Short mmCIF file of C-alpha atoms and ligand atoms in Angstrom, two decimals:
data_model
loop_
_atom_site.label_atom_id
_atom_site.label_comp_id
_atom_site.label_asym_id
_atom_site.label_seq_id
_atom_site.Cartn_x
_atom_site.Cartn_y
_atom_site.Cartn_z
CA MET A 1 8.10 1.07 27.74
CA ILE A 2 7.26 1.78 23.90
CA THR A 3 10.20 2.46 21.34
CA ASP A 4 10.25 5.52 19.49
CA GLY A 5 9.38 3.71 16.13
CA LYS A 6 11.93 6.57 14.56
CA PHE A 7 13.14 6.09 11.48
CA GLY A 8 16.21 8.87 11.02
CA LYS A 9 14.08 11.71 12.38
CA TYR A 10 10.84 10.71 11.14
CA GLY A 11 8.32 8.17 12.26
CA GLY A 12 7.84 8.46 15.75
CA ILE A 13 4.38 8.80 17.72
CA PHE A 14 1.79 12.05 17.40
CA VAL A 15 -1.40 10.84 18.90
CA PRO A 16 -3.34 11.99 21.80
CA GLU A 17 -1.80 10.93 25.57
CA LEU A 18 -5.35 8.71 25.92
CA LEU A 19 -3.78 6.68 23.18
CA ILE A 20 0.00 5.47 24.05
CA PRO A 21 -1.62 2.70 26.19
CA ALA A 22 -3.06 1.16 23.13
CA LEU A 23 0.08 1.40 20.58
CA GLU A 24 2.31 0.12 23.71
CA GLU A 25 -0.32 -2.99 24.16
CA LEU A 26 0.21 -3.28 20.21
CA GLU A 27 3.68 -3.23 19.96
CA LYS A 28 4.12 -5.78 22.71
CA ALA A 29 1.97 -8.19 21.20
CA PHE A 30 3.56 -7.35 17.41
CA LEU A 31 7.30 -7.83 18.74
CA LYS A 32 5.18 -11.03 20.85
CA TYR A 33 4.09 -12.57 18.09
CA LYS A 34 6.06 -11.51 15.22
CA ASP A 35 8.28 -14.42 15.70
CA ASP A 36 6.00 -16.88 17.67
CA ASP A 37 5.67 -20.32 15.61
CA GLU A 38 2.17 -20.90 16.24
CA PHE A 39 1.58 -17.54 14.95
CA ASN A 40 3.57 -17.93 11.97
CA GLN A 41 2.23 -21.07 11.12
CA GLU A 42 -0.91 -19.74 11.04
CA LEU A 43 -0.86 -16.89 9.44
CA ASP A 44 1.26 -18.72 6.13
CA TYR A 45 -1.56 -21.36 6.39
CA TYR A 46 -3.66 -18.23 4.73
CA LEU A 47 -1.33 -16.50 3.46
CA LYS A 48 -1.26 -19.86 0.63
CA GLU A 49 -4.40 -20.94 1.03
CA PHE A 50 -6.75 -18.21 1.47
CA ALA A 51 -4.76 -15.18 -0.25
CA GLY A 52 -3.21 -17.70 -3.23
CA ARG A 53 0.56 -17.03 -2.29
CA PRO A 54 3.69 -17.60 -3.15
CA THR A 55 3.02 -14.80 -6.28
CA ALA A 56 4.44 -15.53 -9.12
CA LEU A 57 7.13 -13.40 -10.46
CA TYR A 58 6.09 -13.71 -14.55
CA TYR A 59 8.52 -12.89 -17.46
CA ALA A 60 6.85 -10.10 -19.84
CA ARG A 61 8.52 -10.93 -22.75
CA ASN A 62 6.67 -8.69 -24.79
CA LEU A 63 6.87 -5.82 -22.84
CA SER A 64 10.53 -6.65 -22.62
CA GLU A 65 10.92 -6.81 -26.32
CA LYS A 66 9.04 -3.79 -26.94
CA LEU A 67 11.32 -1.79 -24.72
CA GLY A 68 14.68 -3.38 -25.07
CA CYS A 69 14.45 -4.51 -21.04
CA LYS A 70 14.10 -7.12 -19.41
CA ILE A 71 10.95 -6.71 -17.31
CA TYR A 72 9.60 -9.02 -14.68
CA LEU A 73 6.18 -7.84 -12.88
CA LYS A 74 5.68 -9.40 -9.10
CA ARG A 75 1.80 -10.90 -9.54
CA GLU A 76 0.23 -9.26 -6.07
CA ASP A 77 -2.70 -9.12 -8.56
CA MET A 78 -2.96 -12.81 -8.38
CA LEU A 79 -4.27 -12.19 -4.50
CA HIS A 80 -7.46 -12.92 -3.52
CA THR A 81 -9.28 -9.13 -2.89
CA GLY A 82 -6.89 -8.07 -6.16
CA ALA A 83 -4.04 -6.80 -4.30
CA HIS A 84 -1.36 -6.99 -2.08
CA LYS A 85 -2.97 -5.01 1.04
CA ILE A 86 -4.08 -8.93 1.87
CA ASN A 87 -0.71 -9.39 3.21
CA ASN A 88 -0.96 -7.07 5.65
CA THR A 89 -5.56 -7.58 6.76
CA LEU A 90 -4.18 -11.19 7.35
CA GLY A 91 -1.06 -10.30 9.80
CA GLN A 92 -2.86 -7.34 11.69
CA GLY A 93 -6.35 -9.63 11.95
CA LEU A 94 -4.50 -12.72 13.19
CA LEU A 95 -2.78 -10.89 15.61
CA ALA A 96 -5.89 -9.29 16.85
CA LYS A 97 -7.38 -12.75 17.15
CA TYR A 98 -4.12 -13.74 19.22
CA MET A 99 -4.68 -10.17 21.06
CA GLY A 100 -7.98 -11.63 22.21
CA LYS A 101 -9.62 -8.75 20.36
CA THR A 102 -13.48 -9.25 19.52
CA ARG A 103 -13.71 -5.60 17.23
CA ILE A 104 -11.48 -4.80 14.20
CA ILE A 105 -11.88 -1.11 12.75
CA ALA A 106 -10.70 -0.01 9.65
CA GLU A 107 -10.72 2.68 7.59
CA THR A 108 -10.95 2.96 3.51
CA GLY A 109 -10.45 5.46 1.19
CA ALA A 110 -12.26 4.22 -2.08
CA GLY A 111 -12.96 0.92 -0.59
CA GLN A 112 -10.00 -1.70 -1.42
CA HIS A 113 -8.48 -1.44 2.18
CA GLY A 114 -12.22 -1.96 3.68
CA ILE A 115 -12.92 -5.26 1.02
CA ALA A 116 -9.86 -7.00 2.21
CA THR A 117 -10.63 -6.18 6.11
CA ALA A 118 -14.16 -7.14 6.09
CA VAL A 119 -13.17 -10.63 4.48
CA VAL A 120 -10.53 -11.63 6.99
CA GLY A 121 -13.50 -10.36 9.57
CA SER A 122 -15.59 -12.91 7.93
CA LEU A 123 -12.75 -15.67 7.86
CA LEU A 124 -11.79 -15.26 11.68
CA GLY A 125 -15.24 -14.91 12.82
CA ILE A 126 -13.89 -11.12 14.07
CA PRO A 127 -16.76 -8.35 13.70
CA VAL A 128 -15.99 -5.69 11.66
CA ASP A 129 -16.43 -1.81 10.93
CA VAL A 130 -15.09 -0.20 8.87
CA TYR A 131 -15.02 3.92 8.47
CA MET A 132 -15.52 5.54 4.90
CA GLY A 133 -16.23 9.19 4.22
CA LEU A 134 -19.38 9.88 2.91
CA GLU A 135 -18.60 10.90 -0.70
CA ASP A 136 -16.21 7.93 -0.86
CA VAL A 137 -19.37 6.01 0.39
CA GLU A 138 -21.79 7.71 -2.78
CA ARG A 139 -19.07 7.05 -5.54
CA GLN A 140 -18.04 3.46 -4.83
CA LYS A 141 -21.73 1.46 -3.24
CA LEU A 142 -20.31 -1.23 -4.87
CA ASN A 143 -17.61 -1.19 -2.64
CA VAL A 144 -19.73 -0.90 0.09
CA PHE A 145 -21.70 -3.74 -0.59
CA ARG A 146 -18.55 -5.99 -1.04
CA MET A 147 -18.02 -4.90 2.32
CA GLU A 148 -21.36 -5.41 3.60
CA LEU A 149 -21.68 -8.85 1.76
CA SER A 150 -18.78 -9.73 4.12
CA GLY A 151 -20.40 -9.19 7.08
CA ALA A 152 -18.58 -5.80 7.78
CA ARG A 153 -20.58 -2.75 8.65
CA VAL A 154 -19.51 0.63 6.62
CA LEU A 155 -19.80 3.87 8.91
CA PRO A 156 -20.41 7.11 6.80
CA VAL A 157 -18.10 9.91 7.72
CA LYS A 158 -19.68 13.20 7.71
CA THR A 159 -16.81 15.56 9.11
CA GLY A 160 -14.16 17.45 6.58
CA SER A 161 -13.81 17.10 3.58
CA GLN A 162 -15.42 12.98 3.90
CA THR A 163 -12.82 11.38 2.47
CA LEU A 164 -10.28 9.23 3.26
CA LYS A 165 -8.34 11.41 6.10
CA ASP A 166 -11.48 12.23 7.54
CA ALA A 167 -12.36 8.11 8.47
CA ILE A 168 -8.71 8.46 9.79
CA ASN A 169 -9.41 10.49 12.59
CA ASP A 170 -12.63 9.05 13.12
CA ALA A 171 -11.46 5.84 13.35
CA PHE A 172 -8.92 6.97 15.98
CA ARG A 173 -11.66 8.62 17.81
CA ASP A 174 -13.42 5.55 18.22
CA TRP A 175 -10.35 3.66 19.24
CA VAL A 176 -9.62 6.02 22.13
CA GLY A 177 -12.84 4.74 23.83
CA SER A 178 -12.88 1.15 22.09
CA VAL A 179 -9.23 -0.16 22.35
CA GLU A 180 -10.01 -2.61 25.29
CA ASN A 181 -12.16 -4.96 22.72
CA THR A 182 -10.88 -3.45 19.67
CA HIS A 183 -7.81 -3.58 17.08
CA TYR A 184 -7.42 -0.76 14.66
CA LEU A 185 -6.26 -2.20 11.44
CA ILE A 186 -4.07 0.34 9.95
CA GLY A 187 -3.86 -0.46 5.89
CA SER A 188 -0.70 1.15 5.12
CA THR A 189 3.12 1.48 6.16
CA MET A 190 1.84 5.29 7.96
CA GLY A 191 -0.17 5.99 10.85
CA PRO A 192 1.98 6.32 14.93
CA HIS A 193 4.56 3.68 15.80
CA PRO A 194 4.07 0.59 15.66
CA TYR A 195 2.31 0.31 12.30
CA PRO A 196 4.59 1.57 9.99
CA THR A 197 7.36 -1.17 11.15
CA MET A 198 4.31 -3.52 11.54
CA VAL A 199 2.74 -2.93 8.28
CA LYS A 200 6.52 -3.56 6.52
CA HIS A 201 6.79 -6.48 8.41
CA PHE A 202 3.71 -8.21 7.21
CA GLN A 203 4.37 -6.92 3.62
CA THR A 204 7.53 -8.45 3.31
CA ILE A 205 6.90 -11.93 2.11
CA ILE A 206 7.17 -10.11 -1.33
CA GLY A 207 10.50 -8.88 -1.50
CA ARG A 208 11.51 -12.54 0.09
CA GLU A 209 9.62 -13.85 -3.06
CA ALA A 210 10.95 -11.18 -5.23
CA ARG A 211 14.22 -11.79 -4.25
CA GLU A 212 14.34 -15.57 -4.39
CA GLU A 213 12.49 -15.62 -7.71
CA ILE A 214 14.46 -13.09 -9.50
CA LEU A 215 17.55 -14.96 -8.86
CA GLN A 216 16.24 -18.28 -9.80
CA LYS A 217 15.52 -16.71 -12.70
CA GLU A 218 18.29 -14.43 -13.67
CA GLY A 219 20.81 -15.86 -11.53
CA LYS A 220 21.38 -12.20 -10.57
CA LEU A 221 19.66 -9.40 -8.66
CA PRO A 222 17.52 -7.19 -10.38
CA ASP A 223 19.18 -3.46 -11.81
CA ALA A 224 16.11 -1.76 -10.55
CA VAL A 225 13.40 -1.96 -8.59
CA ILE A 226 9.80 -0.15 -9.53
CA ALA A 227 6.57 0.08 -7.07
CA CYS A 228 4.22 2.57 -6.46
CA VAL A 229 3.57 4.85 -3.56
CA GLY A 230 0.87 5.75 -1.38
CA GLY A 231 1.18 5.55 2.17
CA GLY A 232 4.12 2.93 0.92
CA SER A 233 3.27 -0.44 1.71
CA ASN A 234 3.30 -2.47 -1.34
CA SER A 235 6.40 -0.69 -2.11
CA MET A 236 8.42 -0.99 1.40
CA GLY A 237 7.05 -4.94 0.93
CA ILE A 238 9.56 -5.10 -2.41
CA PHE A 239 12.09 -2.90 -1.61
CA SER A 240 12.71 -4.64 2.16
CA GLY A 241 13.94 -7.75 -0.63
CA PHE A 242 16.31 -5.72 -1.44
CA MET A 243 17.64 -3.22 0.87
CA ASP A 244 20.62 -4.89 1.92
CA ASP A 245 21.64 -4.86 -2.01
CA LYS A 246 22.93 -1.54 -2.58
CA GLU A 247 23.79 -2.13 -6.22
CA VAL A 248 19.81 -2.57 -7.04
CA GLU A 249 18.22 0.76 -7.56
CA LEU A 250 15.14 1.05 -5.71
CA ILE A 251 12.19 3.60 -7.37
CA GLY A 252 9.04 4.51 -5.76
CA VAL A 253 6.41 6.10 -8.35
CA GLU A 254 3.36 8.98 -6.28
CA GLY A 255 0.49 9.76 -8.04
CA GLY A 256 1.47 13.13 -9.27
CA GLY A 257 -2.22 13.75 -10.27
CA TYR A 258 -2.58 16.83 -12.74
CA GLY A 259 0.92 17.00 -12.12
CA VAL A 260 3.34 18.24 -9.79
CA GLU A 261 3.12 21.76 -10.73
CA THR A 262 -0.18 22.31 -10.28
CA ASP A 263 -1.90 21.91 -6.53
CA ARG A 264 -3.84 18.63 -7.30
CA THR A 265 -1.39 16.42 -7.27
CA GLY A 266 -0.85 13.37 -4.63
CA ALA A 267 3.04 13.17 -4.93
CA THR A 268 3.64 13.72 -1.56
CA LEU A 269 7.59 12.78 -1.59
CA CYS A 270 8.18 15.04 -5.02
CA LYS A 271 5.94 17.56 -3.80
CA GLY A 272 5.35 17.44 -0.18
CA THR A 273 7.24 19.19 2.64
CA GLU A 274 7.97 18.37 6.43
CA GLY A 275 5.49 17.80 8.92
CA ILE A 276 2.92 15.69 11.06
CA LEU A 277 -0.28 14.06 10.13
CA HIS A 278 -1.94 10.70 11.68
CA GLY A 279 -0.03 10.51 14.57
CA SER A 280 2.96 10.75 12.23
CA PHE A 281 6.36 13.00 11.88
CA SER A 282 6.62 12.44 7.74
CA PHE A 283 5.94 14.67 4.30
CA VAL A 284 2.65 16.23 3.98
CA LEU A 285 0.80 18.01 1.28
CA GLN A 286 -0.02 21.15 3.06
CA ASN A 287 -0.05 24.97 2.73
CA ASP A 288 1.78 27.73 4.06
CA ASP A 289 -0.45 27.26 7.37
CA GLY A 290 0.30 23.40 7.44
CA GLN A 291 -3.43 22.86 6.45
CA ILE A 292 -3.43 19.51 5.17
CA ASN A 293 -4.23 19.96 0.98
CA GLU A 294 -6.42 17.76 -0.47
CA ALA A 295 -4.53 14.94 -2.59
CA HIS A 296 -5.39 14.38 -6.51
CA SER A 297 -4.74 10.78 -8.40
CA VAL A 298 -6.79 9.09 -10.84
CA SER A 299 -5.94 6.13 -8.81
CA ALA A 300 -7.38 6.13 -5.35
CA GLY A 301 -4.37 4.36 -3.50
CA LEU A 302 -2.77 7.04 -4.59
CA ASP A 303 -4.78 9.88 -3.59
CA TYR A 304 -3.68 10.13 0.07
CA PRO A 305 -1.98 13.58 0.91
CA GLY A 306 0.97 12.22 3.58
CA VAL A 307 3.76 8.98 2.87
CA GLY A 308 4.76 6.52 5.28
CA PRO A 309 7.83 7.97 7.08
CA GLU A 310 10.45 5.60 6.12
CA HIS A 311 10.16 6.58 2.77
CA ALA A 312 11.20 9.58 3.68
CA TYR A 313 14.05 8.88 5.39
CA LEU A 314 14.98 6.47 2.28
CA GLN A 315 14.60 9.09 0.23
CA THR A 316 16.48 11.46 2.97
CA ILE A 317 20.15 9.24 2.82
CA GLY A 318 19.52 8.54 -0.77
CA ARG A 319 19.08 4.81 -0.78
CA ALA A 320 15.89 5.13 -2.56
CA ARG A 321 14.09 7.53 -5.20
CA TYR A 322 10.89 9.27 -5.87
CA VAL A 323 9.37 10.16 -9.08
CA ALA A 324 5.76 11.26 -10.55
CA ILE A 325 3.77 10.36 -12.87
CA ASN A 326 0.82 12.00 -13.87
CA ASN A 327 -3.13 10.93 -14.76
CA GLU A 328 -2.35 10.51 -17.79
CA GLU A 329 0.83 8.48 -18.10
CA ALA A 330 -0.90 5.89 -15.58
CA LEU A 331 -3.66 5.67 -18.23
CA ARG A 332 -1.04 5.35 -20.87
CA GLY A 333 0.51 2.35 -18.37
CA PHE A 334 -2.77 0.61 -17.82
CA GLU A 335 -3.48 0.83 -21.92
CA LEU A 336 0.36 -1.08 -22.68
CA LEU A 337 0.39 -3.66 -20.09
CA SER A 338 -3.11 -5.09 -20.62
CA ARG A 339 -2.03 -4.29 -24.47
CA TYR A 340 1.01 -6.54 -24.64
CA GLU A 341 0.79 -8.83 -22.15
CA GLY A 342 -2.73 -9.07 -21.44
CA ILE A 343 -3.05 -8.29 -17.67
CA ILE A 344 -5.05 -5.30 -16.65
CA PRO A 345 -3.21 -3.76 -14.05
CA ALA A 346 -4.92 -1.20 -11.00
CA LEU A 347 -4.53 2.24 -11.79
CA GLU A 348 -2.36 2.25 -8.87
CA SER A 349 -0.12 -0.34 -10.26
CA SER A 350 0.10 1.56 -13.92
CA HIS A 351 1.86 4.13 -12.52
CA ALA A 352 4.78 2.23 -11.42
CA ILE A 353 4.56 0.38 -15.66
CA ALA A 354 4.87 3.67 -17.01
CA TYR A 355 8.04 4.96 -14.98
CA ALA A 356 8.66 1.53 -15.75
CA GLU A 357 8.97 2.64 -19.71
CA LYS A 358 10.46 5.85 -19.06
CA TYR A 359 12.87 4.25 -17.51
CA ALA A 360 13.17 1.34 -19.85
CA LYS A 361 13.83 3.97 -22.56
CA MET A 362 16.62 6.17 -21.18
CA PRO A 363 19.67 5.39 -23.35
CA GLU A 364 21.50 4.52 -20.28
CA ASN A 365 19.26 1.90 -18.90
CA LYS A 366 19.05 -0.27 -22.28
CA GLY A 367 19.44 -4.26 -21.03
CA LYS A 368 18.61 -3.13 -17.47
CA THR A 369 16.46 -5.97 -15.81
CA ILE A 370 13.66 -4.50 -13.77
CA VAL A 371 11.35 -5.83 -11.45
CA VAL A 372 8.17 -4.29 -11.20
CA ASN A 373 5.37 -4.48 -8.26
CA LEU A 374 2.13 -5.22 -9.47
CA SER A 375 0.46 -4.55 -6.72
CA GLY A 376 -2.94 -4.79 -7.90
CA ARG A 377 -5.28 -5.78 -10.74
CA GLY A 378 -7.57 -3.53 -12.65
CA ASP A 379 -10.95 -4.91 -12.48
CA LYS A 380 -11.88 -2.29 -9.78
CA ASP A 381 -10.87 0.33 -12.18
CA MET A 382 -12.53 -0.45 -15.72
CA PHE A 383 -15.61 2.06 -15.64
CA LEU A 384 -13.05 4.78 -14.93
CA VAL A 385 -10.66 3.24 -17.41
CA ALA A 386 -13.61 3.23 -20.03
CA ARG A 387 -15.01 6.56 -19.20
CA GLU A 388 -11.74 8.40 -19.61
CA MET A 389 -10.94 6.78 -22.54
CA GLY A 390 -14.60 7.85 -23.81
CA VAL A 391 -15.52 4.37 -24.36
CA GLU A 392 -19.32 3.62 -23.31
CA VAL A 393 -19.97 0.05 -21.66
C1 PLP B 401 -3.80 0.80 -1.66
C2 PLP B 401 -3.11 0.37 -2.94
C3 PLP B 401 -2.09 0.56 -3.20
C4 PLP B 401 -1.43 1.93 -2.44
O1 PLP B 401 -0.98 1.47 -1.17
P1 PLP B 401 0.45 1.78 -0.72
O2 PLP B 401 0.35 1.49 0.97
O3 PLP B 401 1.45 2.20 -0.96
O4 PLP B 401 1.26 0.14 -1.49
C5 PLP B 401 -1.21 0.62 -4.25
N1 PLP B 401 -1.65 -0.66 -5.11
C6 PLP B 401 -2.81 -0.98 -4.97
C7 PLP B 401 -3.59 -1.86 -6.33
C8 PLP B 401 -3.67 -0.62 -3.76
O5 PLP B 401 -5.04 -1.37 -3.53
#
């Protein structure tokens, strides 16, 4: 029997009856293999040799001097395929293999999760089909090409707004009919149970490493841990390492888009209300009739109208707090880290950098030690940022 997968009143399983057996099978396999020595040895091997773990906790000296705080960066941007997503796709990919699945499906917005899934399919010899909104396919031709080079098939989704949330719906629809041989590899701490718990599990490596590294470098825990929140996986990964250390402030940074006071935002916890999206009860961006709004953020990874249920819970109990950084501020964060540290961050991660700057500048935070999760690198965002800056490349 499947457990309820609740975080307080959030989370759970809100899917068509037909999908319940698939989720039950997945939970059972996850619970079995997460503590299996052979599985964990193989996963550790790939995390180290294929993805490039452990990642450094880098002391950003120049930025620290400029801001009057001690700022450390958890370098998930150094991983293969450029972000933390590979931790989860390796974990679930391997789980699919141990479950005897011969096909993997995934959804992708801008393509980052699609790429991280495609390379794992290639690595493990499992065919991958990626659902992607037609509008995203046309906007992100280079990423489609990357996925196809790794042997994945990209399936354009022509329903609804032809973006991420429609791709997720189509992936679920596929899975209803294909569960016997297919694993659906969800890319963040969202969706029905067991996904939020399972994706978090595969991302806790970030927090475990970061905790050990900061203790080694500073001899004490940080005052604050700051991470960006889309679906919530990189933040949940790093938060998990400090969850029981009540003195460590946990701060999630949402994509504010054009500002939380407008309707063009991706800040689900700051601006949304309770509701069900993609199989889970959490916060969503919706109108008064319960219609899901389009999310907006300059960074594709924060452009999701839902958020992982455990974050909704952490906000409710006050263990973590959530803030929004708008597009303009994120672009300044992007420039700040590039200029002072020679590290070009992903636009998603730039939101965390921008809030770290704000936090450091508050008089009461002077001299504090801050860990920022640098979830990914900015190569993918160069053309967009150049355009925003009015630079021709
Ligand atoms: C996808 C992505 C995110 C957002 O996803 P989470 O599940 O919230 O971590 C953040 N940063 C980068 C670099 C990403 O690619």
